[in-house]
mmCIF file of C-alpha atoms in Angstrom:
data_model
loop_
_atom_site.group_PDB
_atom_site.id
_atom_site.type_symbol
_atom_site.label_atom_id
_atom_site.label_comp_id
_atom_site.label_asym_id
_atom_site.label_seq_id
_atom_site.Cartn_x
_atom_site.Cartn_y
_atom_site.Cartn_z
ATOM 1 C CA MET I 572 15.880 0.521 2.090
ATOM 2 C CA ILE I 573 16.843 1.993 5.462
ATOM 3 C CA LEU I 574 14.950 -0.807 7.211
ATOM 4 C CA ILE I 575 17.130 -3.475 5.582
ATOM 5 C CA GLN I 576 20.297 -1.637 6.551
ATOM 6 C CA ASP I 577 19.129 -1.541 10.157
ATOM 7 C CA ILE I 578 18.161 -5.227 10.484
ATOM 8 C CA GLN I 579 20.387 -7.068 7.992
ATOM 9 C CA THR I 580 22.652 -8.485 10.713
ATOM 10 C CA GLU I 581 19.633 -10.298 12.208
ATOM 11 C CA PHE I 582 19.318 -12.655 9.221
ATOM 12 C CA ASP I 583 21.336 -15.394 7.537
ATOM 13 C CA TYR I 584 19.828 -14.573 4.136
ATOM 14 C CA ILE I 585 18.007 -11.588 2.642
ATOM 15 C CA ILE I 586 16.083 -12.153 -0.606
ATOM 16 C CA TRP I 587 14.164 -9.512 -2.590
ATOM 17 C CA ARG I 588 11.920 -10.333 -5.543
ATOM 18 C CA SER I 589 9.658 -8.073 -7.592
ATOM 19 C CA LEU I 590 6.198 -9.270 -8.615
ATOM 20 C CA GLY I 591 5.825 -6.416 -11.082
ATOM 21 C CA ASN I 592 5.360 -9.067 -13.768
ATOM 22 C CA PRO I 593 4.534 -11.917 -11.388
ATOM 23 C CA PRO I 594 5.847 -15.404 -12.092
ATOM 24 C CA SER I 595 3.743 -18.431 -11.219
ATOM 25 C CA PHE I 596 4.239 -19.592 -7.653
ATOM 26 C CA SER I 597 6.018 -22.738 -8.866
ATOM 27 C CA THR I 598 8.520 -20.547 -10.743
ATOM 28 C CA LEU I 599 9.153 -18.405 -7.669
ATOM 29 C CA GLN I 600 9.482 -21.520 -5.526
ATOM 30 C CA THR I 601 12.060 -23.000 -7.912
ATOM 31 C CA ASP I 602 13.956 -19.716 -7.897
ATOM 32 C CA LEU I 603 14.112 -19.734 -4.082
ATOM 33 C CA TYR I 604 15.127 -23.407 -3.995
ATOM 34 C CA GLN I 605 18.003 -22.663 -6.368
ATOM 35 C CA PHE I 606 19.088 -19.723 -4.229
ATOM 36 C CA PHE I 607 19.311 -21.883 -1.123
ATOM 37 C CA SER I 608 20.821 -24.921 -2.854
ATOM 38 C CA GLN I 609 23.709 -22.801 -4.150
ATOM 39 C CA SER I 610 24.507 -21.792 -0.563
ATOM 40 C CA GLN I 611 23.828 -25.043 1.293
ATOM 41 C CA PRO I 612 25.410 -28.428 0.509
ATOM 42 C CA LYS I 613 22.566 -30.305 2.233
ATOM 43 C CA PRO I 614 19.265 -29.320 0.603
ATOM 44 C CA CYS I 615 15.950 -29.191 2.437
ATOM 45 C CA SER I 616 12.943 -30.948 0.951
ATOM 46 C CA THR I 617 10.542 -27.979 1.220
ATOM 47 C CA LEU I 618 10.785 -24.220 1.215
ATOM 48 C CA ILE I 619 9.313 -23.974 4.707
ATOM 49 C CA GLU I 620 12.123 -26.221 5.977
ATOM 50 C CA TYR I 621 14.688 -23.737 4.698
ATOM 51 C CA LEU I 622 12.830 -20.982 6.561
ATOM 52 C CA ARG I 623 12.948 -23.105 9.716
ATOM 53 C CA SER I 624 16.604 -24.047 9.327
ATOM 54 C CA PHE I 625 17.827 -20.504 8.631
ATOM 55 C CA ARG I 626 16.709 -17.047 9.672
ATOM 56 C CA CYS I 627 15.691 -15.542 6.353
ATOM 57 C CA LEU I 628 14.160 -12.245 5.310
ATOM 58 C CA ILE I 629 12.149 -12.519 2.083
ATOM 59 C CA ILE I 630 10.753 -9.321 0.561
ATOM 60 C CA LEU I 631 8.122 -9.600 -2.175
ATOM 61 C CA ASP I 632 7.337 -6.277 -3.874
ATOM 62 C CA ASP I 633 4.231 -5.274 -5.897
ATOM 63 C CA VAL I 634 2.122 -8.078 -4.437
ATOM 64 C CA GLN I 635 -1.049 -6.300 -5.635
ATOM 65 C CA ASN I 636 -0.337 -7.733 -9.087
ATOM 66 C CA LEU I 637 -1.463 -11.141 -7.781
ATOM 67 C CA PHE I 638 -4.971 -9.789 -7.156
ATOM 68 C CA LYS I 639 -7.983 -9.176 -9.389
ATOM 69 C CA SER I 640 -8.888 -5.685 -10.571
ATOM 70 C CA GLY I 641 -12.514 -4.599 -10.368
ATOM 71 C CA GLU I 642 -13.172 -6.833 -7.358
ATOM 72 C CA ILE I 643 -13.162 -6.423 -3.581
ATOM 73 C CA ALA I 644 -9.542 -6.094 -2.391
ATOM 74 C CA GLY I 645 -7.282 -9.090 -1.993
ATOM 75 C CA GLN I 646 -8.891 -11.695 -4.271
ATOM 76 C CA TYR I 647 -6.262 -13.709 -6.127
ATOM 77 C CA LEU I 648 -6.217 -14.143 -9.868
ATOM 78 C CA ALA I 649 -6.861 -17.819 -10.616
ATOM 79 C CA GLU I 650 -3.303 -18.459 -11.792
ATOM 80 C CA TYR I 651 -1.812 -17.060 -8.561
ATOM 81 C CA GLU I 652 -3.952 -18.768 -5.907
ATOM 82 C CA GLU I 653 -0.966 -20.891 -4.814
ATOM 83 C CA TYR I 654 0.619 -17.722 -3.448
ATOM 84 C CA GLY I 655 -2.294 -17.407 -1.035
ATOM 85 C CA LYS I 656 -1.731 -20.942 0.264
ATOM 86 C CA PHE I 657 1.970 -20.174 0.729
ATOM 87 C CA PHE I 658 1.289 -16.933 2.603
ATOM 88 C CA LYS I 659 -1.187 -18.741 4.878
ATOM 89 C CA GLN I 660 1.365 -21.483 5.538
ATOM 90 C CA LEU I 661 3.935 -18.859 6.512
ATOM 91 C CA ALA I 662 1.473 -17.218 8.913
ATOM 92 C CA THR I 663 0.370 -20.457 10.584
ATOM 93 C CA SER I 664 3.634 -22.481 10.686
ATOM 94 C CA SER I 665 6.449 -22.328 13.199
ATOM 95 C CA HIS I 666 9.671 -20.868 11.763
ATOM 96 C CA SER I 667 12.241 -18.194 12.568
ATOM 97 C CA SER I 668 12.117 -16.296 9.278
ATOM 98 C CA CYS I 669 10.316 -13.123 8.215
ATOM 99 C CA VAL I 670 8.447 -12.311 4.992
ATOM 100 C CA ILE I 671 7.561 -8.726 4.037
ATOM 101 C CA LEU I 672 4.843 -8.226 1.422
ATOM 102 C CA LEU I 673 4.774 -4.773 -0.184
ATOM 103 C CA SER I 674 1.395 -4.115 -1.760
ATOM 104 C CA TRP I 675 -1.307 -1.585 -2.540
ATOM 105 C CA GLU I 676 -3.831 -3.940 -0.965
ATOM 106 C CA ASN I 677 -3.983 -6.683 1.635
ATOM 107 C CA ALA I 678 -4.966 -10.286 0.953
ATOM 108 C CA ARG I 679 -8.300 -11.174 2.534
ATOM 109 C CA GLU I 680 -7.086 -14.324 4.288
ATOM 110 C CA LEU I 681 -4.120 -12.464 5.804
ATOM 111 C CA ALA I 682 -6.418 -9.808 7.259
ATOM 112 C CA THR I 683 -8.495 -12.583 8.825
ATOM 113 C CA LEU I 684 -5.422 -14.332 10.248
ATOM 114 C CA GLU I 685 -4.179 -11.052 11.696
ATOM 115 C CA ALA I 686 -7.451 -10.732 13.612
ATOM 116 C CA GLU I 687 -6.784 -14.191 15.111
ATOM 117 C CA LYS I 688 -3.673 -12.819 16.875
ATOM 118 C CA ARG I 689 -1.244 -14.665 14.602
ATOM 119 C CA PRO I 690 2.369 -13.388 14.330
ATOM 120 C CA LEU I 691 1.241 -11.277 11.407
ATOM 121 C CA ARG I 692 0.906 -7.502 11.064
ATOM 122 C CA SER I 693 -0.437 -5.190 8.386
ATOM 123 C CA LEU I 694 1.240 -1.800 8.462
ATOM 124 C CA HIS I 695 0.036 1.179 6.467
ATOM 125 C CA ILE I 696 3.178 3.155 5.681
ATOM 126 C CA PRO I 697 2.559 6.861 6.396
ATOM 127 C CA GLY I 698 4.264 9.777 4.702
ATOM 128 C CA LEU I 699 7.892 10.619 5.287
ATOM 129 C CA GLU I 700 8.977 12.405 8.423
ATOM 130 C CA ALA I 701 9.374 16.157 7.973
ATOM 131 C CA GLU I 702 13.150 16.209 7.563
ATOM 132 C CA SER I 703 13.184 13.434 4.935
ATOM 133 C CA ALA I 704 10.347 15.085 3.026
ATOM 134 C CA LYS I 705 12.124 18.452 3.152
ATOM 135 C CA GLN I 706 15.233 16.832 1.702
ATOM 136 C CA ILE I 707 13.258 15.836 -1.411
ATOM 137 C CA ILE I 708 12.118 19.441 -1.857
ATOM 138 C CA LYS I 709 15.615 20.769 -1.188
ATOM 139 C CA ASP I 710 17.127 18.386 -3.738
ATOM 140 C CA LYS I 711 14.633 19.662 -6.303
ATOM 141 C CA GLY I 712 15.771 23.230 -5.623
ATOM 142 C CA LEU I 713 12.422 24.767 -4.693
ATOM 143 C CA GLN I 714 12.354 28.276 -3.220
ATOM 144 C CA ASP I 715 10.356 29.625 -0.252
ATOM 145 C CA GLU I 716 11.607 27.258 2.438
ATOM 146 C CA THR I 717 9.071 28.641 4.929
ATOM 147 C CA GLN I 718 6.300 27.040 2.858
ATOM 148 C CA TRP I 719 7.857 23.605 2.426
ATOM 149 C CA GLU I 720 5.863 22.210 5.347
ATOM 150 C CA GLU I 721 2.601 23.287 3.698
ATOM 151 C CA LEU I 722 3.519 21.440 0.499
ATOM 152 C CA ILE I 723 4.419 18.356 2.546
ATOM 153 C CA ARG I 724 1.075 18.561 4.373
ATOM 154 C CA LEU I 725 -0.933 18.872 1.167
ATOM 155 C CA TYR I 726 0.733 15.860 -0.438
ATOM 156 C CA GLN I 727 0.944 13.869 2.817
ATOM 157 C CA GLY I 728 4.702 13.472 2.785
ATOM 158 C CA HIS I 729 4.362 10.899 0.002
ATOM 159 C CA PRO I 730 7.825 10.712 -1.607
ATOM 160 C CA CYS I 731 6.602 9.907 -5.117
ATOM 161 C CA TRP I 732 3.912 12.584 -5.027
ATOM 162 C CA LEU I 733 6.336 15.203 -3.705
ATOM 163 C CA ASN I 734 8.852 14.422 -6.443
ATOM 164 C CA ILE I 735 6.183 14.750 -9.132
ATOM 165 C CA ILE I 736 4.683 17.988 -7.778
ATOM 166 C CA ALA I 737 8.119 19.527 -7.184
ATOM 167 C CA SER I 738 8.978 18.832 -10.835
ATOM 168 C CA THR I 739 5.744 20.583 -11.861
ATOM 169 C CA ILE I 740 6.632 23.638 -9.742
ATOM 170 C CA LEU I 741 10.020 23.801 -11.444
ATOM 171 C CA GLU I 742 8.444 23.532 -14.914
ATOM 172 C CA LEU I 743 5.642 26.046 -14.405
ATOM 173 C CA PHE I 744 6.943 28.462 -11.774
ATOM 174 C CA ASN I 745 10.732 28.135 -11.958
ATOM 175 C CA GLY I 746 10.709 26.648 -8.459
ATOM 176 C CA ASN I 747 8.650 29.481 -6.921
ATOM 177 C CA LEU I 748 6.545 27.623 -4.352
ATOM 178 C CA SER I 749 4.650 30.738 -3.266
ATOM 179 C CA LEU I 750 3.188 31.138 -6.743
ATOM 180 C CA PHE I 751 2.161 27.476 -6.809
ATOM 181 C CA LEU I 752 0.409 27.795 -3.440
ATOM 182 C CA SER I 753 -1.259 31.117 -4.281
ATOM 183 C CA ASN I 754 -4.604 29.341 -4.929
ATOM 184 C CA PRO I 755 -5.131 27.410 -1.669
ATOM 185 C CA THR I 756 -8.719 26.346 -2.429
ATOM 186 C CA GLU I 757 -7.864 23.735 -5.054
ATOM 187 C CA LEU I 758 -5.385 20.879 -4.794
ATOM 188 C CA PHE I 759 -3.369 20.502 -7.998
ATOM 189 C CA LEU I 760 -2.954 16.904 -9.182
ATOM 190 C CA GLY I 761 -1.384 17.182 -12.634
ATOM 191 C CA ASP I 762 0.908 14.225 -13.232
ATOM 192 C CA LEU I 763 -0.440 12.480 -10.127
ATOM 193 C CA GLU I 764 -3.644 11.690 -12.012
ATOM 194 C CA PRO I 765 -2.328 8.571 -13.837
ATOM 195 C CA LEU I 766 -1.228 7.115 -10.475
ATOM 196 C CA LEU I 767 -4.601 7.831 -8.895
ATOM 197 C CA LEU I 768 -6.386 6.448 -11.968
ATOM 198 C CA ALA I 769 -4.474 3.186 -11.520
ATOM 199 C CA HIS I 770 -5.905 2.932 -7.995
ATOM 200 C CA LEU I 771 -9.413 3.829 -9.198
ATOM 201 C CA GLU I 772 -9.344 1.213 -11.955
ATOM 202 C CA ARG I 773 -8.616 -1.526 -9.427
ATOM 203 C CA LEU I 774 -11.776 -0.760 -7.429
ATOM 204 C CA SER I 775 -14.970 -2.782 -7.567
ATOM 205 C CA GLU I 776 -18.215 -0.998 -8.479
ATOM 206 C CA VAL I 777 -19.250 -1.134 -4.812
ATOM 207 C CA GLU I 778 -15.978 0.538 -3.769
ATOM 208 C CA LYS I 779 -16.436 3.244 -6.402
ATOM 209 C CA THR I 780 -19.911 3.976 -5.053
ATOM 210 C CA VAL I 781 -18.633 4.114 -1.464
ATOM 211 C CA SER I 782 -15.697 6.308 -2.542
ATOM 212 C CA GLY I 783 -18.063 8.747 -4.213
ATOM 213 C CA TRP I 784 -20.223 8.939 -1.095
ATOM 214 C CA LEU I 785 -17.240 9.410 1.241
ATOM 215 C CA ALA I 786 -15.774 12.058 -1.072
ATOM 216 C CA GLY I 787 -19.017 13.989 -0.793
ATOM 217 C CA GLN I 788 -18.923 14.014 3.024
ATOM 218 C CA GLY I 789 -15.692 16.008 3.274
ATOM 219 C CA GLU I 790 -15.006 14.791 6.817
ATOM 220 C CA ALA I 791 -14.596 11.608 8.824
ATOM 221 C CA VAL I 792 -17.953 9.849 9.278
ATOM 222 C CA GLU I 793 -19.426 6.888 11.104
ATOM 223 C CA ILE I 794 -20.880 4.116 8.953
ATOM 224 C CA SER I 795 -23.758 2.955 11.152
ATOM 225 C CA PRO I 796 -26.498 3.293 10.181
ATOM 226 C CA HIS I 797 -25.349 2.874 6.607
ATOM 227 C CA PRO I 798 -26.441 5.603 4.119
ATOM 228 C CA ALA I 799 -29.388 4.234 2.149
ATOM 229 C CA GLU I 800 -28.947 6.929 -0.524
ATOM 230 C CA THR I 801 -25.949 5.044 -1.913
ATOM 231 C CA GLY I 802 -28.305 2.347 -3.222
ATOM 232 C CA LEU I 803 -26.164 -0.297 -1.521
ATOM 233 C CA SER I 804 -27.279 -2.794 1.091
ATOM 234 C CA LYS I 805 -25.717 -2.566 4.545
ATOM 235 C CA SER I 806 -23.559 -5.599 3.735
ATOM 236 C CA GLU I 807 -22.348 -4.115 0.436
ATOM 237 C CA PHE I 808 -21.612 -0.725 1.969
ATOM 238 C CA TRP I 809 -19.657 -2.094 4.917
ATOM 239 C CA GLN I 810 -17.749 -4.482 2.679
ATOM 240 C CA GLY I 811 -16.856 -1.562 0.404
ATOM 241 C CA VAL I 812 -15.512 0.498 3.318
ATOM 242 C CA GLN I 813 -13.553 -2.494 4.626
ATOM 243 C CA SER I 814 -12.036 -3.130 1.205
ATOM 244 C CA LEU I 815 -11.035 0.529 0.727
ATOM 245 C CA ALA I 816 -9.364 0.458 4.145
ATOM 246 C CA ARG I 817 -7.418 -2.660 3.113
ATOM 247 C CA ARG I 818 -6.177 -0.700 0.100
ATOM 248 C CA GLY I 819 -5.012 2.169 2.300
ATOM 249 C CA LEU I 820 -7.467 4.552 0.610
ATOM 250 C CA VAL I 821 -9.592 5.051 3.720
ATOM 251 C CA GLU I 822 -8.264 6.100 7.114
ATOM 252 C CA LYS I 823 -9.810 4.759 10.333
ATOM 253 C CA LEU I 824 -9.964 7.375 13.092
ATOM 254 C CA PRO I 825 -10.799 5.939 16.540
ATOM 255 C CA VAL I 826 -13.738 7.428 18.455
ATOM 256 C CA GLU I 827 -15.562 6.237 21.577
ATOM 257 C CA SER I 828 -18.158 4.297 19.572
ATOM 258 C CA GLY I 829 -15.610 2.611 17.298
ATOM 259 C CA TYR I 830 -14.199 4.350 14.234
ATOM 260 C CA ARG I 831 -14.890 7.198 11.880
ATOM 261 C CA PHE I 832 -13.781 6.745 8.286
ATOM 262 C CA LEU I 833 -12.114 9.315 6.046
ATOM 263 C CA LEU I 834 -11.229 8.981 2.374
ATOM 264 C CA ASN I 835 -7.589 9.794 1.631
ATOM 265 C CA PRO I 836 -7.672 13.585 0.945
ATOM 266 C CA VAL I 837 -5.694 13.441 -2.317
ATOM 267 C CA PHE I 838 -7.762 10.514 -3.598
ATOM 268 C CA GLN I 839 -10.906 12.348 -2.436
ATOM 269 C CA HIS I 840 -9.974 15.372 -4.523
ATOM 270 C CA TYR I 841 -9.380 13.117 -7.519
ATOM 271 C CA ILE I 842 -12.743 11.362 -7.060
ATOM 272 C CA GLN I 843 -14.524 14.724 -6.804
ATOM 273 C CA SER I 844 -12.847 15.904 -10.023
ATOM 274 C CA GLN I 845 -14.137 12.786 -11.800
ATOM 275 C CA LEU I 846 -17.683 13.397 -10.625
ATOM 276 C CA THR I 847 -17.860 16.991 -11.910
#
């Protein structure tokens, strides 16, 4: 990661762990204890003491695997609730370390703590900058360089999506981007569909209803008054929008009265294809 290369000199220790197949919190805690004990002759009694004694950067990847599917975003599976207590302790305790959580969705208690002006930030990572995105396309060997920016715009500079679509263009059109873009009225998903399905399957029924309604609007909309035609109460509808935003599937666009909300365009196209 470029970020780690830029900031590594700021820390005594950098630790990365994947939660792709998440261990129990006690197992992770033991793992971290062992890491520190191998480096320090005088052990600390708790993990938070290590984080106070040394400037550490801990990166936990695929944190969404700690959360329930089919529920509002950020609710822990019963066997992983200790992680939530640990994350809250990190956000409310004094220490000089930093923890980065990489996830498809944000934990509910962390979103609440962020609103309380704690030293905690949720950052939605946007698409790649133009030059980095163009490098992906160049490495794939696509033709028609003048249309690269259009491909990047359609797939939001998302590195994984661009890699997948570029591979499709090579398979079907021998790298001829102009042929691929010759039908501008329909966004091609192809091998992106399994990735988008994985997001859809994590949604609660309320979120699916809200997603369907937002997909039908086709533009950013205000959510007050809430649309009664969804069959949801005001509380359910607003909670659904909030949860989708915490998953990064809904964009908040500031306006004078507050925000307008827009479903991610690629996800919107996928939702629309499922409804037809």
